PDB file of C-alpha atoms in Angstrom:
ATOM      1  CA  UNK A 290      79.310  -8.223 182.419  1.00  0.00           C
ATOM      2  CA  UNK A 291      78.380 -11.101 180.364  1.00  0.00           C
ATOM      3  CA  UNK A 292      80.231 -10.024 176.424  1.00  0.00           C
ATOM      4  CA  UNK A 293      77.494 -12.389 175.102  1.00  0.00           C
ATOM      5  CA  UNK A 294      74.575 -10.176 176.782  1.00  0.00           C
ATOM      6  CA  UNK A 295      72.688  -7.548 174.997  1.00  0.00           C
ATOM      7  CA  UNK A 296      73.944  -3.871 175.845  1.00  0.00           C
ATOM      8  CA  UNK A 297      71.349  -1.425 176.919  1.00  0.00           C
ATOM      9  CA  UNK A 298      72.628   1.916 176.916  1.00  0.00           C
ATOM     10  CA  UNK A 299      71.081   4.621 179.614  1.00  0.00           C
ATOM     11  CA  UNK A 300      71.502   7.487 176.779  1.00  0.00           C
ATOM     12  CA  UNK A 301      72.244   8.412 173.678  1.00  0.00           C
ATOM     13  CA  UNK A 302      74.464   7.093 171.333  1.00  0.00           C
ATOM     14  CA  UNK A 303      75.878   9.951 169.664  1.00  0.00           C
ATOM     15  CA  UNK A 304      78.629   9.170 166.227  1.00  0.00           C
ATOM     16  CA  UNK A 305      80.784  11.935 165.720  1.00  0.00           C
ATOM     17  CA  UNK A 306      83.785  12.107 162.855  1.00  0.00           C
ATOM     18  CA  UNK A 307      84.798  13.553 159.641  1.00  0.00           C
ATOM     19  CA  UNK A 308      82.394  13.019 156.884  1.00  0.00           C
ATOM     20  CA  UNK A 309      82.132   9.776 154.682  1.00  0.00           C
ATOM     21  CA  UNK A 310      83.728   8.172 157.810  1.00  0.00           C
ATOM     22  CA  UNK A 311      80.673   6.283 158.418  1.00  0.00           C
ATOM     23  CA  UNK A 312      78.489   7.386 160.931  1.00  0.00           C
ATOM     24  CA  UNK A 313      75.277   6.990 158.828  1.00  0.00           C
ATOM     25  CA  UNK A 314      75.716   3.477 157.411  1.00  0.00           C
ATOM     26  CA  UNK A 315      77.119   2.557 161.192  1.00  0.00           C
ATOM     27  CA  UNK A 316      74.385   4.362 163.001  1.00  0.00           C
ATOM     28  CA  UNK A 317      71.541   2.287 161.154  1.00  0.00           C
ATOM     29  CA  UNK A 318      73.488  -0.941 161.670  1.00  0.00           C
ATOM     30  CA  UNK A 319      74.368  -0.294 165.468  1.00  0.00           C
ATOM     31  CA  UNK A 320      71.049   1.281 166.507  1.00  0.00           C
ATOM     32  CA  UNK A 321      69.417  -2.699 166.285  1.00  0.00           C
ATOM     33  CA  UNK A 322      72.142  -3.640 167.952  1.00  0.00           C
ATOM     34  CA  UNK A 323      71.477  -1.698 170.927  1.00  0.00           C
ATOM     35  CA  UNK A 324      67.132  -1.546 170.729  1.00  0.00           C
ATOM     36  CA  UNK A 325      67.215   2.229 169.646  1.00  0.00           C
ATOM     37  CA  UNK A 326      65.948   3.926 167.229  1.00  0.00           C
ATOM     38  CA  UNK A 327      68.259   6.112 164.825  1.00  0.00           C
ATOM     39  CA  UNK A 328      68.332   9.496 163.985  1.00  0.00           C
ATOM     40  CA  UNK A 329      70.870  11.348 161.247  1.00  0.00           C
ATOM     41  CA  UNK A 330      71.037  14.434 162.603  1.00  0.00           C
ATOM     42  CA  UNK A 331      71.357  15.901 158.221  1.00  0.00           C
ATOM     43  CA  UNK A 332      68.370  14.020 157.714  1.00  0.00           C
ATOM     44  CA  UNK A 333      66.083  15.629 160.285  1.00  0.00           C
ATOM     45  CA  UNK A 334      67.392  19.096 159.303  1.00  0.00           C
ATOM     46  CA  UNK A 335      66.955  18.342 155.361  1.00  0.00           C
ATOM     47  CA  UNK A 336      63.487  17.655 156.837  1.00  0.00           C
ATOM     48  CA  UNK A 337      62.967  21.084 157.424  1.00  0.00           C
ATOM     49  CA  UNK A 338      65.451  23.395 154.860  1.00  0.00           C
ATOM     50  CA  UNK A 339      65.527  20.882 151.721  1.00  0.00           C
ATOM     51  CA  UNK A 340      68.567  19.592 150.441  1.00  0.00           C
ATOM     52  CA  UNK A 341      71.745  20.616 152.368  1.00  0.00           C
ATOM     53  CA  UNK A 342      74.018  21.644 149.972  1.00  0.00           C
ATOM     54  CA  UNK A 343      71.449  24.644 148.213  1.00  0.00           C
ATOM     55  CA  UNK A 344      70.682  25.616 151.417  1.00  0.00           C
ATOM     56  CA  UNK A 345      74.096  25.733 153.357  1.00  0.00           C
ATOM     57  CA  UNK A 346      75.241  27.614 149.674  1.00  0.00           C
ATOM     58  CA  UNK A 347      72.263  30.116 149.758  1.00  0.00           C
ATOM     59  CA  UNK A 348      72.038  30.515 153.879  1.00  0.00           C
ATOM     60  CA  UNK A 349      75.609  30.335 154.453  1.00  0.00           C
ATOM     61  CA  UNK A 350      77.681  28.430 157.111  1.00  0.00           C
ATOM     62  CA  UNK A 351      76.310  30.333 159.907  1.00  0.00           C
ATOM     63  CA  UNK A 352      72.324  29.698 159.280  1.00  0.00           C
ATOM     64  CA  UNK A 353      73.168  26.030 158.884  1.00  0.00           C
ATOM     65  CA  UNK A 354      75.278  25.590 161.819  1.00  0.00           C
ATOM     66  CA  UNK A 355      72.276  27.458 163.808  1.00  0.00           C
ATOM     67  CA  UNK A 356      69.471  24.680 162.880  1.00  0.00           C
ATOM     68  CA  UNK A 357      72.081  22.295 163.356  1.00  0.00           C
ATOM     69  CA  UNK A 358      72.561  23.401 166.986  1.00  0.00           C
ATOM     70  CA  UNK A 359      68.477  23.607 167.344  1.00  0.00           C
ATOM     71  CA  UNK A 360      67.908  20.057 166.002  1.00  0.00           C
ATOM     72  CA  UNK A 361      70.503  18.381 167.702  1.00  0.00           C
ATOM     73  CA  UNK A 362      69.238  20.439 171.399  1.00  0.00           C
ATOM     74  CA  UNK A 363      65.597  18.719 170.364  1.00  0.00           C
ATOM     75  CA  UNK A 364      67.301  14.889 169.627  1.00  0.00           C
ATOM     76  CA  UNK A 365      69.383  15.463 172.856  1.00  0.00           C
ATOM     77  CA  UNK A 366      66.266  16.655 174.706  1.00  0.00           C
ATOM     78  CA  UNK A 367      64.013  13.474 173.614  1.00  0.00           C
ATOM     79  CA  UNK A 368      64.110   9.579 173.870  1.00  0.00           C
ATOM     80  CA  UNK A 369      67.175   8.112 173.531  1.00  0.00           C
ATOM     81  CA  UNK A 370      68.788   7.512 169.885  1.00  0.00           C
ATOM     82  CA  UNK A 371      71.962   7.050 168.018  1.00  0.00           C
ATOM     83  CA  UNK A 372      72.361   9.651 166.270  1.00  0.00           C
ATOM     84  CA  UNK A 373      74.658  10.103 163.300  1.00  0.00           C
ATOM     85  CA  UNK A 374      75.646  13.996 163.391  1.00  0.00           C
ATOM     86  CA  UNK A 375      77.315  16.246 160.564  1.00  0.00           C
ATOM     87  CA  UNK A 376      81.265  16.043 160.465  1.00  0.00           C
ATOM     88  CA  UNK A 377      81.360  19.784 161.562  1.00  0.00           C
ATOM     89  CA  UNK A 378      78.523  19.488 164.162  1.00  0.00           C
ATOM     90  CA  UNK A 379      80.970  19.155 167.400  1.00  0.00           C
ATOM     91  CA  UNK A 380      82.806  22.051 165.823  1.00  0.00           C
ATOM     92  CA  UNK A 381      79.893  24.949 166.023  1.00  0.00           C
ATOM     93  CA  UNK A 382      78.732  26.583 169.652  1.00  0.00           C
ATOM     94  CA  UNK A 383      79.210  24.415 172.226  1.00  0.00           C
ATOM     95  CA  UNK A 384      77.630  20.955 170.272  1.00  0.00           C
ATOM     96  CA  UNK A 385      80.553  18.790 171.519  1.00  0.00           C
ATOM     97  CA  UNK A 386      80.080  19.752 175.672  1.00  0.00           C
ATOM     98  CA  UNK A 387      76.548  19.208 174.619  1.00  0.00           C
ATOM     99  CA  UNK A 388      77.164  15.747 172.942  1.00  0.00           C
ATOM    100  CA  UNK A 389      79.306  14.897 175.540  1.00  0.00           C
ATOM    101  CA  UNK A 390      77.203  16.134 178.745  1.00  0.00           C
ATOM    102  CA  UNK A 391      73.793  14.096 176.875  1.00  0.00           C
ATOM    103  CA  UNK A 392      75.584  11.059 175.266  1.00  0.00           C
ATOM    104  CA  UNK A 393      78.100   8.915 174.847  1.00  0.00           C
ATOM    105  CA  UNK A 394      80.094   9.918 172.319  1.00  0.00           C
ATOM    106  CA  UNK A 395      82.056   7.667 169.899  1.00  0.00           C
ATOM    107  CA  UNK A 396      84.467   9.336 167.126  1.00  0.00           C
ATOM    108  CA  UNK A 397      84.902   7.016 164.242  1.00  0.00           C
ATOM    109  CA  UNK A 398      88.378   7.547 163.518  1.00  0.00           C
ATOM    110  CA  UNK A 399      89.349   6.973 159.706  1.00  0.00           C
ATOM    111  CA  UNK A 400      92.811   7.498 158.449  1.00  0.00           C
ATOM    112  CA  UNK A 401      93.050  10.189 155.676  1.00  0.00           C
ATOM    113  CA  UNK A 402      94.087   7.708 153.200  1.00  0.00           C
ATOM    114  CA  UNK A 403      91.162   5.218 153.830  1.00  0.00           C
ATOM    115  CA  UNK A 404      89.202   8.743 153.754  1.00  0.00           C
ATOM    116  CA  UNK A 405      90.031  10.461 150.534  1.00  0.00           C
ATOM    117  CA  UNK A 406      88.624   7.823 148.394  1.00  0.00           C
ATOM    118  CA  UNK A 407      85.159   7.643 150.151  1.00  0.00           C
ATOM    119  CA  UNK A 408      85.238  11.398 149.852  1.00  0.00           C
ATOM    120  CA  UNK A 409      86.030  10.972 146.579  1.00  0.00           C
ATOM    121  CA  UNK A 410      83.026   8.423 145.641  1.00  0.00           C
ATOM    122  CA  UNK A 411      81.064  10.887 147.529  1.00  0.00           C
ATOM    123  CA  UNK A 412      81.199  13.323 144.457  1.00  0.00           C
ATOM    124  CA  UNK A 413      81.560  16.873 145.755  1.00  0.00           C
ATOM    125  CA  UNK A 414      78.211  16.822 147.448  1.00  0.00           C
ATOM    126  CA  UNK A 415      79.669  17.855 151.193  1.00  0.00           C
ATOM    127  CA  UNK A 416      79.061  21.606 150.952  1.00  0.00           C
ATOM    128  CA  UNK A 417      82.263  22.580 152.816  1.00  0.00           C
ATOM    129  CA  UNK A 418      84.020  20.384 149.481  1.00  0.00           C
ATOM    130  CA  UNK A 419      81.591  21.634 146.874  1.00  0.00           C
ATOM    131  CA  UNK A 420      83.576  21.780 143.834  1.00  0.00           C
ATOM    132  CA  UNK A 421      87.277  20.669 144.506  1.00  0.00           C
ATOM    133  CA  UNK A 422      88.825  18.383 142.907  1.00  0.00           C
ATOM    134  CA  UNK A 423      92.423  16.048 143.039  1.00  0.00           C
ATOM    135  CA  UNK A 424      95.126  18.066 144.965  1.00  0.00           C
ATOM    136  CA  UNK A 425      92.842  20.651 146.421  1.00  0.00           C
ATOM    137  CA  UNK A 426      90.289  18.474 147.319  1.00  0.00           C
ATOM    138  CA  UNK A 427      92.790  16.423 149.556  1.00  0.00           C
ATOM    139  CA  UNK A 428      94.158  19.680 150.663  1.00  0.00           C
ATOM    140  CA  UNK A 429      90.840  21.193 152.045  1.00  0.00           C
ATOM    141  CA  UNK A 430      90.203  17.695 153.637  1.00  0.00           C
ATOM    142  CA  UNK A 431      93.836  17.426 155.536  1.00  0.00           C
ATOM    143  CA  UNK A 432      93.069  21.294 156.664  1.00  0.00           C
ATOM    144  CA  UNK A 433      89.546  20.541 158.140  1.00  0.00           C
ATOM    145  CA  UNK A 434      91.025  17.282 159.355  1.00  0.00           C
ATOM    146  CA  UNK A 435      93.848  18.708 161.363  1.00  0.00           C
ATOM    147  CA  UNK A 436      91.239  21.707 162.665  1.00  0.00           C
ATOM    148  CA  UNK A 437      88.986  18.644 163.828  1.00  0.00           C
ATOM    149  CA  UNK A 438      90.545  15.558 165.613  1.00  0.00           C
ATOM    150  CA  UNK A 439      91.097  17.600 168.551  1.00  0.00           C
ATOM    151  CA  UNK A 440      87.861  17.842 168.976  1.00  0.00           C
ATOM    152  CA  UNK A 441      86.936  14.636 167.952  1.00  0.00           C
ATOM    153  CA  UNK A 442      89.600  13.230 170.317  1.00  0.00           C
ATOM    154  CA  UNK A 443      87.145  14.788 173.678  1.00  0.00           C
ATOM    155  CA  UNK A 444      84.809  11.811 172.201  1.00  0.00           C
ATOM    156  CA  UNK A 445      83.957   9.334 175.176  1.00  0.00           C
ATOM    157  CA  UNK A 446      84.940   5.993 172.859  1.00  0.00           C
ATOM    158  CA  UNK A 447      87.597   6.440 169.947  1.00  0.00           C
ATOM    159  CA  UNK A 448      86.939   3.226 167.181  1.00  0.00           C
ATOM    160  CA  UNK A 449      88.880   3.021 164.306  1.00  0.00           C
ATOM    161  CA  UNK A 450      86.795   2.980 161.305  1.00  0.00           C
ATOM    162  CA  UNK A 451      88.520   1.902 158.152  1.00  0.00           C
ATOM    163  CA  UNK A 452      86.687  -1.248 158.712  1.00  0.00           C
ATOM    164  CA  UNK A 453      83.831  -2.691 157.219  1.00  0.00           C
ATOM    165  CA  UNK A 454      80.662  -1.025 158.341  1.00  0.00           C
ATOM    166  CA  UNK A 455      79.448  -3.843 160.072  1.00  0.00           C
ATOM    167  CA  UNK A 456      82.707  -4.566 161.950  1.00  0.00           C
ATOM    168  CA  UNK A 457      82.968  -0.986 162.959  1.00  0.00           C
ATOM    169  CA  UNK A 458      79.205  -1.570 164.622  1.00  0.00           C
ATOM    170  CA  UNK A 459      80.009  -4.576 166.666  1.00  0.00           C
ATOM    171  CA  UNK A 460      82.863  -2.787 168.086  1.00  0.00           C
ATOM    172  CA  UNK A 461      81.312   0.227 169.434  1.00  0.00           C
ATOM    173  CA  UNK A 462      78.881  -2.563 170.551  1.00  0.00           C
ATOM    174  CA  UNK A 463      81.979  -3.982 172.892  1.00  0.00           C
ATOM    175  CA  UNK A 464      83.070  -0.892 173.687  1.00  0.00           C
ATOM    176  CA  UNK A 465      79.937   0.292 175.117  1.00  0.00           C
ATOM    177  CA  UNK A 466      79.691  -2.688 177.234  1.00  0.00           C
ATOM    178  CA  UNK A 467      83.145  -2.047 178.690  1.00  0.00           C
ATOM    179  CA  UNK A 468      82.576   1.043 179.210  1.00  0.00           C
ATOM    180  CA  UNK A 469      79.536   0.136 180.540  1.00  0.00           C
ATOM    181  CA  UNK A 470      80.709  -2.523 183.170  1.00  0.00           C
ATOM    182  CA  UNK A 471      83.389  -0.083 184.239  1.00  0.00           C
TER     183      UNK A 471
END
């Protein structure tokens, strides 16, 4: 395959990794790249509960990972998208056999120490870091972190992400076309 020709997936696009690794700002910059549009899979479900953090506080873990499993069945089950999902979404159910049987899946893989100060910028708003601060905030992190990458690891394409945004983009964009011409 020509590395100078424009990719054109057969699927989705599906960005799975911790959160604040990127998938949002790379999902709207990649989905051009590849003539789809993009879909945050928070966004859509914000759409229909309000703000995440009241809800997933007032519902609970359990209600949130449920519409999360609906939402991303209906973006799986539709046109094909990149879609940015939740850090915990390939966690819940069976999301990640589902992300991996309906897309290609690419884990943007961000060291914890490029991590902790997006997290950080992020101010507390993730609601499985709502309130922790300095050692225990970097704590809870490294714990969900090490319960994670396993899963993440099942992804189809592994990019490391402490890149610029943009940079991470064009190299999913190369790595889909090897994959592609495979």
């Amino acid at each position: 395959m020509d590395p100078a020709a424009p990719f054109s997936p057969t699927g989705h696009v599906a960005l799975i990794g911790f959160m604040c690794s990127g998938k949002s700002t790379v999902g709207r910059l990649l989905a051009p790249q590849l003539g789809l549009p993009f879909r945050d899979l928070d966004r859509v479900i914000e759409e229909r509960v309000g703000p995440l953090t009241p809800y997933f506080q007032r519902e609970g873990e359990e209600a949130f990972r449920s519409i999360e499993r609906e939402v991303l069945g209906e973006l799986l089950s539709g046109l094909p998208v990149v879609i940015s999902t939740g850090g915990g979404t390939p966690m819940s159910f069976d999301n990640m056999e589902r992300l991996r049987a309906g897309s290609t899946t690419v884990w943007l893989d961000v060291p914890l120490d490029d991590l902790m100060p997006r997290i950080v910028r992020a101010g507390g708003d993730r609601p499985l870091l709502f309130g922790l601060k300095g050692d225990a905030l970097h704590a809870r992190v490294r714990e969900l972190l090490d319960q994670r990458e396993g899963t993440y690891a099942q992804a189809d394409i592994i990019v490391q992400a402490a890149a610029s945004p943009a940079v991470v983009a064009d190299h999913i964009v190369r790595a889909l076309q090897v994959a592609q011409s495979r």
